[in-house]
Amino acid sequence: MTAGQESPVVSTPHGAVRGRWEHGVAVFRGIPYAAPPFGPRRFRPPVPPTPWDGVRDAGSFGPTAPKPPYSEAFAQYLADPVVPGDDCLNLNVWTPEPGPGARLPVLVWLHGGALTRGSSSVPVYDGRTFARDGVVFVSVNYRLGVEGYGLFPDAPANAGLRDQLAALQWVRASIAAFGGDPDRVTLGGQSAGAISTGALIAAPQAQGLVRRAVLQSGAPEASDRDKVRRMVRRIATRLKIPATAEAFAEADRDLLLRAQGEAGRLSSPVLGGPAFGIVVDGDLVPRDPLEALTEGGAAPGVELLMGWTRDEYRLWLVPGGLLERVDRLGPVALAAARARCHCGHEVVRGYRDLHPEAGTAETVGQLVTDHLLRIPLHRLADGRTEPSYVYEFTWPSLLPGLGSCHALELGFVFDSGDVPESRKLAGEGAPQELADAMHSAWVRFATEGDPGWRRWDPSHPIRVFDAAPPLTTYGLRDRELALWTADAAVTGPGAGRRSRLRG
């Protein structure tokens, strides 16, 4: 190799960066797209980084956003590296051909983690496989928890979402120098990253920045402002400070994280509880993103790839033994699920009739999964004239109890099953053929806008990914979703439609 091959150098609007050649692709890690969001910039919208002279080394992942650790029960399944430092608004680029002129498709990735955890340095998100297959891959860190999604009377809302927008604007201005085509950008994410993707493509300020979007196990939504305020007040009470950005900005970071972890300890997508979320702010999020995308004409021309896993709820209930506890609660758990999903008795009764073999936990889990994911994503696909492609992931983990749980598909989409962090969810011996099928579909979508199966239409085609060769089914779970439609007709418009996902 020549010296240039050993150390690729690319110029950005803020200065030059030096990456590394790894596995045949160029990797640039920890590139700042905005200034550190601390000191006078804490709880404020992102601003550009200070330009630097010379060449900045981009060989290591940059600092991760402040976040509490996963509980011991969840840490056995989910990796969440911590890189210390203030310069946490950074991103990474994997490219097969650094330098202008290549004009390759681009995939920008927003990690999940309930808007409170996660980072771009999670090994499952290694972008080398996308770069290997001709896609410039960008992964982004953004502010989390109260730093990114706290709602205060004296600061703008949705700081973390504004970070993501700043990263997209950086991609627009910079990615051609890394070999990418700024007119062929696919924005994607899983769970909270998918929710963020939905909000961004609906945002007026992001129009023209995204050509396609991928929503994995997350639907566009707006959280209730009062619920987010209550989360902030819970933290403020623990810290004995006012619930203002000015007071929170003076708080010790470690104490703030500890109070945030305590305030959200009982939060669960299935059971509800306090949580952070994206809110309507009259600016970046002028209305509910799902309504904007289905009724307001937002994101014209943007093609969508979206879907879910068959047993999303098992990642939320299996750790810590919640699955068995919900089964023991029986009718009490079903009543709580009905309240959680804002649905009538007939919906719950219909699920029990359709699946008499299912236990209480499975019934509750599927009810909540439909409420959070399948209903709003069906609505999104139905409400768009642009092509939409829908999938369901059904391969069950080789670990006991997890089934086809939330986040299991990530190792297959990234073709990163060889890393230990993928095996934390999948177990040993996951089928490489499934990774080949999913990864190639995502590459094809980012490249051509067509993942390889029939686009959504009134017959509801859904590509099912399992150990066997992928197949397309029609009307998957339409019987269950019809129960919600009938319920809405009885209980009023919108019943069973408002969703909230944390994961």
Tab-separated table of C-alpha atoms in Angstrom, residues 39-466:
chain	number	residue	atom	x	y	z
A	39	GLY	CA	-21.169	25.063	29.052
A	40	PRO	CA	-23.190	27.946	27.541
A	41	ARG	CA	-24.384	25.620	24.734
A	42	ARG	CA	-26.024	23.117	27.110
A	43	PHE	CA	-29.727	22.559	26.282
A	44	ARG	CA	-29.343	24.826	23.239
A	45	PRO	CA	-29.583	24.025	19.510
A	46	PRO	CA	-26.356	22.748	17.954
A	47	VAL	CA	-23.881	25.178	16.392
A	48	PRO	CA	-21.068	24.386	13.933
A	49	PRO	CA	-17.774	23.125	15.371
A	50	THR	CA	-14.757	25.389	15.596
A	51	PRO	CA	-12.673	24.890	12.427
A	52	TRP	CA	-9.266	23.296	12.911
A	53	ASP	CA	-5.933	23.752	11.184
A	54	GLY	CA	-3.905	20.884	9.783
A	55	VAL	CA	-5.275	17.352	9.592
A	56	ARG	CA	-7.409	15.972	12.428
A	57	ASP	CA	-6.973	12.298	13.250
A	58	ALA	CA	-10.208	10.346	12.728
A	59	GLY	CA	-9.012	6.898	13.723
A	60	SER	CA	-11.096	6.378	16.871
A	61	PHE	CA	-14.748	6.713	17.803
A	62	GLY	CA	-15.581	10.063	19.332
A	63	PRO	CA	-17.152	10.651	22.745
A	64	THR	CA	-20.625	9.249	23.326
A	65	ALA	CA	-23.478	11.366	24.668
A	66	PRO	CA	-24.026	11.225	28.442
A	67	LYS	CA	-26.331	8.311	29.303
A	68	PRO	CA	-27.156	6.025	32.219
A	69	PRO	CA	-26.067	2.388	31.867
A	70	TYR	CA	-28.482	-0.392	31.013
A	71	SER	CA	-29.721	-2.414	33.946
A	72	GLU	CA	-27.942	-5.706	34.544
A	73	ALA	CA	-30.941	-7.568	33.080
A	74	PHE	CA	-30.731	-5.689	29.775
A	75	ALA	CA	-26.929	-5.418	29.610
A	76	GLN	CA	-26.671	-9.184	29.018
A	77	TYR	CA	-28.469	-8.643	25.687
A	78	LEU	CA	-27.528	-5.112	24.581
A	79	ALA	CA	-24.073	-3.569	24.209
A	80	ASP	CA	-23.658	0.151	24.944
A	81	PRO	CA	-20.034	1.376	24.848
A	82	VAL	CA	-19.087	4.599	26.626
A	83	VAL	CA	-16.402	6.915	25.229
A	84	PRO	CA	-15.718	9.805	27.636
A	85	GLY	CA	-15.456	13.426	26.524
A	86	ASP	CA	-17.538	16.512	25.736
A	87	ASP	CA	-17.255	16.483	21.933
A	88	CYS	CA	-20.147	14.026	21.582
A	89	LEU	CA	-21.797	15.523	18.493
A	90	ASN	CA	-19.738	13.483	16.072
A	91	LEU	CA	-20.229	10.987	13.276
A	92	ASN	CA	-18.393	8.218	11.431
A	93	VAL	CA	-17.998	7.494	7.723
A	94	TRP	CA	-17.208	4.205	5.976
A	95	THR	CA	-16.546	4.550	2.250
A	96	PRO	CA	-15.080	2.287	-0.441
A	97	GLU	CA	-13.833	5.225	-2.486
A	98	PRO	CA	-12.884	8.403	-0.578
A	99	GLY	CA	-12.668	11.423	-2.813
A	100	PRO	CA	-15.032	13.407	-5.054
A	101	GLY	CA	-16.378	11.882	-8.217
A	102	ALA	CA	-17.571	8.460	-7.048
A	103	ARG	CA	-21.181	9.655	-6.391
A	104	LEU	CA	-22.106	6.524	-4.433
A	105	PRO	CA	-25.409	6.096	-2.554
A	106	VAL	CA	-25.335	7.130	1.114
A	107	LEU	CA	-26.983	5.570	4.175
A	108	VAL	CA	-27.152	7.737	7.320
A	109	TRP	CA	-27.879	5.695	10.451
A	110	LEU	CA	-29.551	6.858	13.695
A	111	HIS	CA	-29.101	4.414	16.572
A	112	GLY	CA	-31.867	3.254	18.893
A	113	GLY	CA	-31.952	3.163	22.680
A	114	ALA	CA	-35.194	4.825	23.845
A	115	LEU	CA	-33.640	8.274	23.227
A	116	THR	CA	-31.725	7.674	26.464
A	117	ARG	CA	-29.043	5.132	25.530
A	118	GLY	CA	-27.074	3.823	22.573
A	119	SER	CA	-24.377	5.300	20.338
A	120	SER	CA	-22.816	5.017	16.900
A	121	SER	CA	-19.943	2.977	18.358
A	122	VAL	CA	-22.075	-0.110	19.101
A	123	PRO	CA	-20.161	-2.841	17.204
A	124	VAL	CA	-23.326	-4.205	15.564
A	125	TYR	CA	-23.499	-0.928	13.586
A	126	ASP	CA	-20.161	-1.462	11.850
A	127	GLY	CA	-20.579	0.189	8.449
A	128	ARG	CA	-17.885	-1.757	6.630
A	129	THR	CA	-20.339	-4.226	5.088
A	130	PHE	CA	-22.358	-1.414	3.497
A	131	ALA	CA	-19.171	0.229	2.204
A	132	ARG	CA	-17.988	-3.175	0.955
A	133	ASP	CA	-21.164	-3.298	-1.138
A	134	GLY	CA	-20.873	0.199	-2.591
A	135	VAL	CA	-22.774	2.348	-0.075
A	136	VAL	CA	-21.162	5.211	1.850
A	137	PHE	CA	-22.292	4.629	5.429
A	138	VAL	CA	-22.592	7.382	8.068
A	139	SER	CA	-23.478	6.767	11.730
A	140	VAL	CA	-24.358	9.592	14.111
A	141	ASN	CA	-24.153	10.404	17.817
A	142	TYR	CA	-26.733	12.819	19.205
A	143	ARG	CA	-27.790	14.128	22.614
A	144	LEU	CA	-29.865	11.739	24.722
A	145	GLY	CA	-32.245	11.790	27.672
A	146	VAL	CA	-32.888	15.073	29.413
A	147	GLU	CA	-29.914	16.679	27.614
A	148	GLY	CA	-31.520	15.991	24.243
A	149	TYR	CA	-35.242	15.645	24.910
A	150	GLY	CA	-35.991	17.490	28.134
A	151	LEU	CA	-38.861	19.966	27.829
A	152	PHE	CA	-38.179	23.284	29.559
A	153	PRO	CA	-39.868	26.707	29.622
A	154	ASP	CA	-36.561	28.447	28.874
A	155	ALA	CA	-35.029	26.337	26.069
A	156	PRO	CA	-36.051	25.039	22.635
A	157	ALA	CA	-37.473	21.506	22.517
A	158	ASN	CA	-36.063	18.495	20.680
A	159	ALA	CA	-32.351	19.330	20.998
A	160	GLY	CA	-31.389	15.748	20.082
A	161	LEU	CA	-33.515	15.880	16.944
A	162	ARG	CA	-31.877	19.194	16.054
A	163	ASP	CA	-28.512	17.451	16.419
A	164	GLN	CA	-29.630	14.831	13.904
A	165	LEU	CA	-30.748	17.565	11.493
A	166	ALA	CA	-27.331	19.224	11.842
A	167	ALA	CA	-25.706	15.888	10.990
A	168	LEU	CA	-27.890	15.589	7.876
A	169	GLN	CA	-26.900	19.107	6.856
A	170	TRP	CA	-23.239	18.131	7.353
A	171	VAL	CA	-23.797	15.137	5.077
A	172	ARG	CA	-25.335	17.368	2.440
A	173	ALA	CA	-22.339	19.700	2.512
A	174	SER	CA	-19.540	17.171	3.024
A	175	ILE	CA	-20.356	13.682	1.781
A	176	ALA	CA	-19.301	14.215	-1.850
A	177	ALA	CA	-15.698	14.539	-0.646
A	178	PHE	CA	-16.004	11.037	0.865
A	179	GLY	CA	-17.317	9.557	-2.389
A	180	GLY	CA	-21.025	9.941	-1.640
A	181	ASP	CA	-23.854	11.427	-3.669
A	182	PRO	CA	-25.683	14.123	-1.634
A	183	ASP	CA	-28.731	13.611	-3.845
A	184	ARG	CA	-28.968	9.891	-2.970
A	185	VAL	CA	-29.131	9.944	0.827
A	186	THR	CA	-31.135	7.285	2.660
A	187	LEU	CA	-31.879	8.090	6.299
A	188	GLY	CA	-32.471	5.055	8.504
A	189	GLY	CA	-32.742	3.927	12.083
A	190	GLN	CA	-34.128	1.327	14.424
A	191	SER	CA	-36.525	1.868	17.342
A	192	ALA	CA	-35.899	5.412	18.657
A	193	GLY	CA	-33.738	5.926	15.567
A	194	ALA	CA	-36.712	5.039	13.373
A	195	ILE	CA	-38.986	7.404	15.314
A	196	SER	CA	-36.380	10.107	14.753
A	197	THR	CA	-36.174	9.240	11.059
A	198	GLY	CA	-39.938	9.671	10.731
A	199	ALA	CA	-39.833	13.049	12.474
A	200	LEU	CA	-36.942	14.285	10.330
A	201	ILE	CA	-38.376	13.380	6.951
A	202	ALA	CA	-41.570	15.191	8.034
A	203	ALA	CA	-39.649	18.291	9.201
A	204	PRO	CA	-39.802	21.323	6.891
A	205	GLN	CA	-36.102	22.071	7.532
A	206	ALA	CA	-35.077	18.615	6.278
A	207	GLN	CA	-36.885	18.760	2.944
A	208	GLY	CA	-34.470	17.963	0.129
A	209	LEU	CA	-31.897	16.352	2.427
A	210	VAL	CA	-33.271	12.784	2.203
A	211	ARG	CA	-34.180	10.695	-0.850
A	212	ARG	CA	-35.250	7.501	0.956
A	213	ALA	CA	-35.924	6.382	4.517
A	214	VAL	CA	-35.753	3.141	6.511
A	215	LEU	CA	-37.878	2.711	9.642
A	216	GLN	CA	-37.081	-0.451	11.609
A	217	SER	CA	-39.346	-1.150	14.597
A	218	GLY	CA	-40.314	2.475	15.072
A	219	ALA	CA	-43.140	4.630	13.713
A	220	PRO	CA	-43.397	8.424	13.339
A	221	GLU	CA	-44.967	9.935	16.438
A	222	ALA	CA	-45.168	12.909	18.758
A	223	SER	CA	-45.049	12.369	22.514
A	224	ASP	CA	-47.432	14.054	24.908
A	225	ARG	CA	-45.803	17.275	26.121
A	226	ASP	CA	-47.213	16.932	29.625
A	227	LYS	CA	-45.758	13.437	29.971
A	228	VAL	CA	-42.291	14.674	29.009
A	229	ARG	CA	-42.646	17.586	31.434
A	230	ARG	CA	-43.547	15.144	34.202
A	231	MET	CA	-40.350	13.223	33.464
A	232	VAL	CA	-38.336	16.442	33.781
A	233	ARG	CA	-40.113	17.326	37.036
A	234	ARG	CA	-39.348	13.885	38.476
A	235	ILE	CA	-35.653	14.481	37.832
A	236	ALA	CA	-35.828	18.030	39.196
A	237	THR	CA	-37.456	16.765	42.380
A	238	ARG	CA	-34.671	14.232	42.914
A	239	LEU	CA	-32.040	16.933	42.365
A	240	LYS	CA	-33.964	19.531	44.410
A	241	ILE	CA	-33.703	22.128	41.655
A	242	PRO	CA	-36.240	24.035	39.501
A	243	ALA	CA	-37.414	22.287	36.315
A	244	THR	CA	-35.686	24.816	34.065
A	245	ALA	CA	-32.880	24.523	31.558
A	246	GLU	CA	-30.912	27.156	33.468
A	247	ALA	CA	-31.022	25.092	36.675
A	248	PHE	CA	-30.336	21.782	34.881
A	249	ALA	CA	-27.350	23.336	33.090
A	250	GLU	CA	-25.744	23.959	36.481
A	251	ALA	CA	-26.330	20.389	37.668
A	252	ASP	CA	-23.494	17.917	37.983
A	253	ARG	CA	-23.598	15.603	34.959
A	254	ASP	CA	-23.178	12.366	36.909
A	255	LEU	CA	-25.853	13.315	39.448
A	256	LEU	CA	-28.178	14.266	36.620
A	257	LEU	CA	-27.687	10.909	34.917
A	258	ARG	CA	-28.302	9.059	38.164
A	259	ALA	CA	-31.527	10.996	38.776
A	260	GLN	CA	-32.630	10.379	35.182
A	261	GLY	CA	-32.029	6.646	35.544
A	262	GLU	CA	-34.065	6.549	38.756
A	263	ALA	CA	-36.917	8.569	37.248
A	264	GLY	CA	-37.188	6.228	34.268
A	265	ARG	CA	-36.519	2.970	36.090
A	266	LEU	CA	-40.078	1.647	35.682
A	267	SER	CA	-40.535	2.853	32.105
A	268	SER	CA	-41.414	0.135	29.578
A	269	PRO	CA	-42.930	0.146	26.090
A	270	VAL	CA	-45.385	-2.528	27.240
A	271	LEU	CA	-46.229	-1.118	30.666
A	272	GLY	CA	-45.838	2.591	29.885
A	273	GLY	CA	-44.358	4.886	32.497
A	274	PRO	CA	-42.265	8.065	32.329
A	275	ALA	CA	-40.228	8.526	29.182
A	276	PHE	CA	-38.645	11.105	26.917
A	277	GLY	CA	-39.866	11.663	23.390
A	278	ILE	CA	-40.037	13.991	20.408
A	279	VAL	CA	-42.711	16.661	20.900
A	280	VAL	CA	-44.573	19.059	18.626
A	281	ASP	CA	-42.660	22.329	18.981
A	282	GLY	CA	-44.159	24.571	16.288
A	283	ASP	CA	-40.798	24.725	14.549
A	284	LEU	CA	-38.810	21.605	13.676
A	285	VAL	CA	-41.869	19.475	14.501
A	286	PRO	CA	-44.829	21.694	13.579
A	287	ARG	CA	-47.361	18.857	13.807
A	288	ASP	CA	-47.547	15.135	14.575
A	289	PRO	CA	-45.064	13.555	12.110
A	290	LEU	CA	-47.379	10.673	11.205
A	291	GLU	CA	-50.155	13.118	10.324
A	292	ALA	CA	-47.719	15.286	8.374
A	293	LEU	CA	-46.543	12.287	6.341
A	294	THR	CA	-49.984	10.818	5.651
A	295	GLU	CA	-52.200	13.899	5.453
A	296	GLY	CA	-49.953	16.952	5.182
A	297	GLY	CA	-47.914	16.186	2.076
A	298	ALA	CA	-44.596	16.067	3.925
A	299	ALA	CA	-41.559	14.343	2.379
A	300	PRO	CA	-42.749	14.366	-1.227
A	301	GLY	CA	-40.923	11.810	-3.345
A	302	VAL	CA	-39.330	10.038	-0.369
A	303	GLU	CA	-39.501	6.238	-0.710
A	304	LEU	CA	-39.922	4.145	2.444
A	305	LEU	CA	-38.735	0.761	3.701
A	306	MET	CA	-40.281	-0.176	7.061
A	307	GLY	CA	-41.183	-3.097	9.253
A	308	TRP	CA	-41.007	-4.873	12.581
A	309	THR	CA	-40.075	-8.123	14.257
A	310	ARG	CA	-42.755	-10.686	15.061
A	311	ASP	CA	-42.070	-10.732	18.817
A	312	GLU	CA	-40.888	-7.169	19.515
A	313	TYR	CA	-42.262	-7.320	23.059
A	314	ARG	CA	-40.013	-10.183	24.178
A	315	LEU	CA	-36.978	-7.914	24.561
A	316	TRP	CA	-39.087	-5.664	26.795
A	317	LEU	CA	-40.520	-8.501	28.918
A	318	VAL	CA	-37.992	-11.339	29.054
A	319	PRO	CA	-35.155	-9.512	30.868
A	320	GLY	CA	-35.861	-9.392	34.573
A	321	GLY	CA	-38.643	-11.996	34.420
A	322	LEU	CA	-41.434	-9.597	33.398
A	323	LEU	CA	-42.868	-12.156	30.970
A	324	GLU	CA	-43.752	-14.559	33.788
A	325	ARG	CA	-45.067	-11.736	35.969
A	326	VAL	CA	-47.429	-10.536	33.240
A	327	ASP	CA	-48.680	-14.098	32.734
A	328	ARG	CA	-49.400	-14.374	36.449
A	329	LEU	CA	-51.331	-11.097	36.501
A	330	GLY	CA	-53.781	-12.430	33.902
A	331	PRO	CA	-56.902	-10.217	33.658
A	332	VAL	CA	-55.185	-7.350	35.469
A	333	ALA	CA	-52.448	-7.270	32.816
A	334	LEU	CA	-55.019	-7.383	30.017
A	335	ALA	CA	-56.908	-4.474	31.555
A	336	ALA	CA	-53.656	-2.506	31.835
A	337	ALA	CA	-52.848	-3.264	28.199
A	338	ARG	CA	-56.290	-2.054	27.147
A	339	ALA	CA	-55.675	1.212	28.991
A	340	ARG	CA	-52.164	1.454	27.547
A	341	CYS	CA	-53.473	1.015	23.991
A	342	HIS	CA	-56.663	3.072	24.424
A	343	CYS	CA	-58.795	0.266	23.064
A	344	GLY	CA	-62.076	-1.326	24.083
A	345	HIS	CA	-62.882	-4.740	25.531
A	346	GLU	CA	-63.733	-6.083	22.080
A	347	VAL	CA	-60.159	-5.677	20.849
A	348	VAL	CA	-58.749	-7.732	23.718
A	349	ARG	CA	-61.490	-10.328	23.351
A	350	GLY	CA	-60.820	-10.527	19.613
A	351	TYR	CA	-57.123	-11.222	20.168
A	352	ARG	CA	-57.966	-14.017	22.610
A	353	ASP	CA	-60.392	-15.524	20.099
A	354	LEU	CA	-57.915	-15.337	17.215
A	355	HIS	CA	-55.071	-16.820	19.287
A	356	PRO	CA	-56.589	-19.071	21.965
A	357	GLU	CA	-53.239	-20.807	22.487
A	358	ALA	CA	-51.501	-17.573	23.492
A	359	GLY	CA	-50.763	-16.793	27.123
A	360	THR	CA	-51.513	-13.456	28.722
A	361	ALA	CA	-48.017	-12.056	28.158
A	362	GLU	CA	-48.067	-12.925	24.455
A	363	THR	CA	-51.521	-11.396	24.023
A	364	VAL	CA	-50.483	-8.230	25.848
A	365	GLY	CA	-47.229	-8.082	23.900
A	366	GLN	CA	-48.895	-8.410	20.508
A	367	LEU	CA	-51.576	-5.878	21.452
A	368	VAL	CA	-48.929	-3.334	22.361
A	369	THR	CA	-46.792	-4.149	19.308
A	370	ASP	CA	-49.778	-3.568	17.039
A	371	HIS	CA	-50.578	-0.318	18.849
A	372	LEU	CA	-46.997	0.970	18.734
A	373	LEU	CA	-45.851	-0.336	15.375
A	374	ARG	CA	-48.066	-2.271	13.004
A	375	ILE	CA	-51.050	0.080	13.065
A	376	PRO	CA	-49.102	3.331	12.533
A	377	LEU	CA	-46.798	1.749	9.940
A	378	HIS	CA	-49.789	0.325	8.045
A	379	ARG	CA	-51.324	3.779	8.217
A	380	LEU	CA	-48.084	5.345	6.961
A	381	ALA	CA	-47.861	2.944	4.021
A	382	ASP	CA	-51.554	3.389	3.197
A	383	GLY	CA	-51.313	7.182	3.351
A	384	ARG	CA	-48.406	7.631	0.943
A	385	THR	CA	-48.464	7.777	-2.849
A	386	GLU	CA	-44.686	7.256	-3.010
A	387	PRO	CA	-43.449	3.639	-3.033
A	388	SER	CA	-43.389	1.915	0.363
A	389	TYR	CA	-42.012	-1.538	1.124
A	390	VAL	CA	-42.958	-3.426	4.290
A	391	TYR	CA	-41.290	-6.414	5.984
A	392	GLU	CA	-41.644	-8.618	9.034
A	393	PHE	CA	-38.673	-10.388	10.655
A	394	THR	CA	-39.690	-13.766	12.121
A	395	TRP	CA	-36.479	-15.742	12.720
A	396	PRO	CA	-36.340	-16.662	16.437
A	397	SER	CA	-33.235	-16.099	18.512
A	398	LEU	CA	-31.303	-19.177	19.533
A	399	LEU	CA	-31.360	-17.882	23.123
A	400	PRO	CA	-34.240	-19.046	25.328
A	401	GLY	CA	-37.378	-16.934	25.470
A	402	LEU	CA	-36.389	-14.127	23.106
A	403	GLY	CA	-38.163	-15.299	19.963
A	404	SER	CA	-38.057	-12.753	17.135
A	405	CYS	CA	-37.494	-9.908	19.572
A	406	HIS	CA	-36.889	-6.181	19.233
A	407	ALA	CA	-33.445	-5.336	17.758
A	408	LEU	CA	-32.675	-8.935	16.747
A	409	GLU	CA	-32.771	-8.075	13.046
A	410	LEU	CA	-29.924	-5.547	13.340
A	411	GLY	CA	-27.137	-8.107	13.111
A	412	PHE	CA	-28.701	-9.406	9.890
A	413	VAL	CA	-29.304	-5.998	8.299
A	414	PHE	CA	-25.677	-5.047	9.011
A	415	ASP	CA	-24.343	-8.538	8.228
A	416	SER	CA	-22.457	-8.211	11.513
A	417	GLY	CA	-23.310	-11.585	13.021
A	418	ASP	CA	-19.616	-12.304	13.471
A	419	VAL	CA	-19.252	-9.723	16.269
A	420	PRO	CA	-19.885	-10.874	19.867
A	421	GLU	CA	-22.417	-8.092	20.417
A	422	SER	CA	-24.705	-9.565	17.740
A	423	ARG	CA	-24.528	-12.959	19.407
A	424	LYS	CA	-25.727	-11.420	22.685
A	425	LEU	CA	-29.195	-11.387	21.084
A	426	ALA	CA	-29.003	-14.038	18.375
A	427	GLY	CA	-26.957	-16.738	20.087
A	428	GLU	CA	-24.394	-18.916	18.345
A	429	GLY	CA	-25.009	-20.197	14.833
A	430	ALA	CA	-27.359	-17.602	13.311
A	431	PRO	CA	-27.971	-18.335	9.598
A	432	GLN	CA	-25.661	-16.408	7.280
A	433	GLU	CA	-28.168	-16.874	4.440
A	434	LEU	CA	-30.652	-14.676	6.319
A	435	ALA	CA	-28.026	-11.961	6.764
A	436	ASP	CA	-27.216	-12.167	3.057
A	437	ALA	CA	-30.893	-11.728	2.161
A	438	MET	CA	-31.620	-8.818	4.513
A	439	HIS	CA	-28.379	-6.941	3.989
A	440	SER	CA	-28.624	-7.166	0.209
A	441	ALA	CA	-32.228	-5.898	0.340
A	442	TRP	CA	-31.161	-2.841	2.361
A	443	VAL	CA	-28.234	-2.193	-0.003
A	444	ARG	CA	-30.541	-2.481	-2.997
A	445	PHE	CA	-33.041	-0.070	-1.432
A	446	ALA	CA	-30.357	2.528	-0.683
A	447	THR	CA	-28.977	2.106	-4.198
A	448	GLU	CA	-32.086	1.712	-6.355
A	449	GLY	CA	-35.107	2.457	-4.145
A	450	ASP	CA	-36.434	-1.101	-4.527
A	451	PRO	CA	-35.466	-3.784	-1.959
A	452	GLY	CA	-36.643	-6.618	-4.203
A	453	TRP	CA	-40.282	-7.297	-3.426
A	454	ARG	CA	-43.678	-5.887	-4.328
A	455	ARG	CA	-44.397	-2.344	-3.171
A	456	TRP	CA	-47.272	-1.724	-0.757
A	457	ASP	CA	-50.744	-1.702	-2.291
A	458	PRO	CA	-54.293	-2.596	-1.150
A	459	SER	CA	-53.302	-6.291	-0.999
A	460	HIS	CA	-50.779	-5.442	1.780
A	461	PRO	CA	-47.688	-7.347	0.542
A	462	ILE	CA	-45.156	-7.978	3.328
A	463	ARG	CA	-41.767	-9.596	2.872
A	464	VAL	CA	-41.137	-12.165	5.622
A	465	PHE	CA	-37.520	-12.789	6.624
A	466	ASP	CA	-36.857	-16.143	8.317
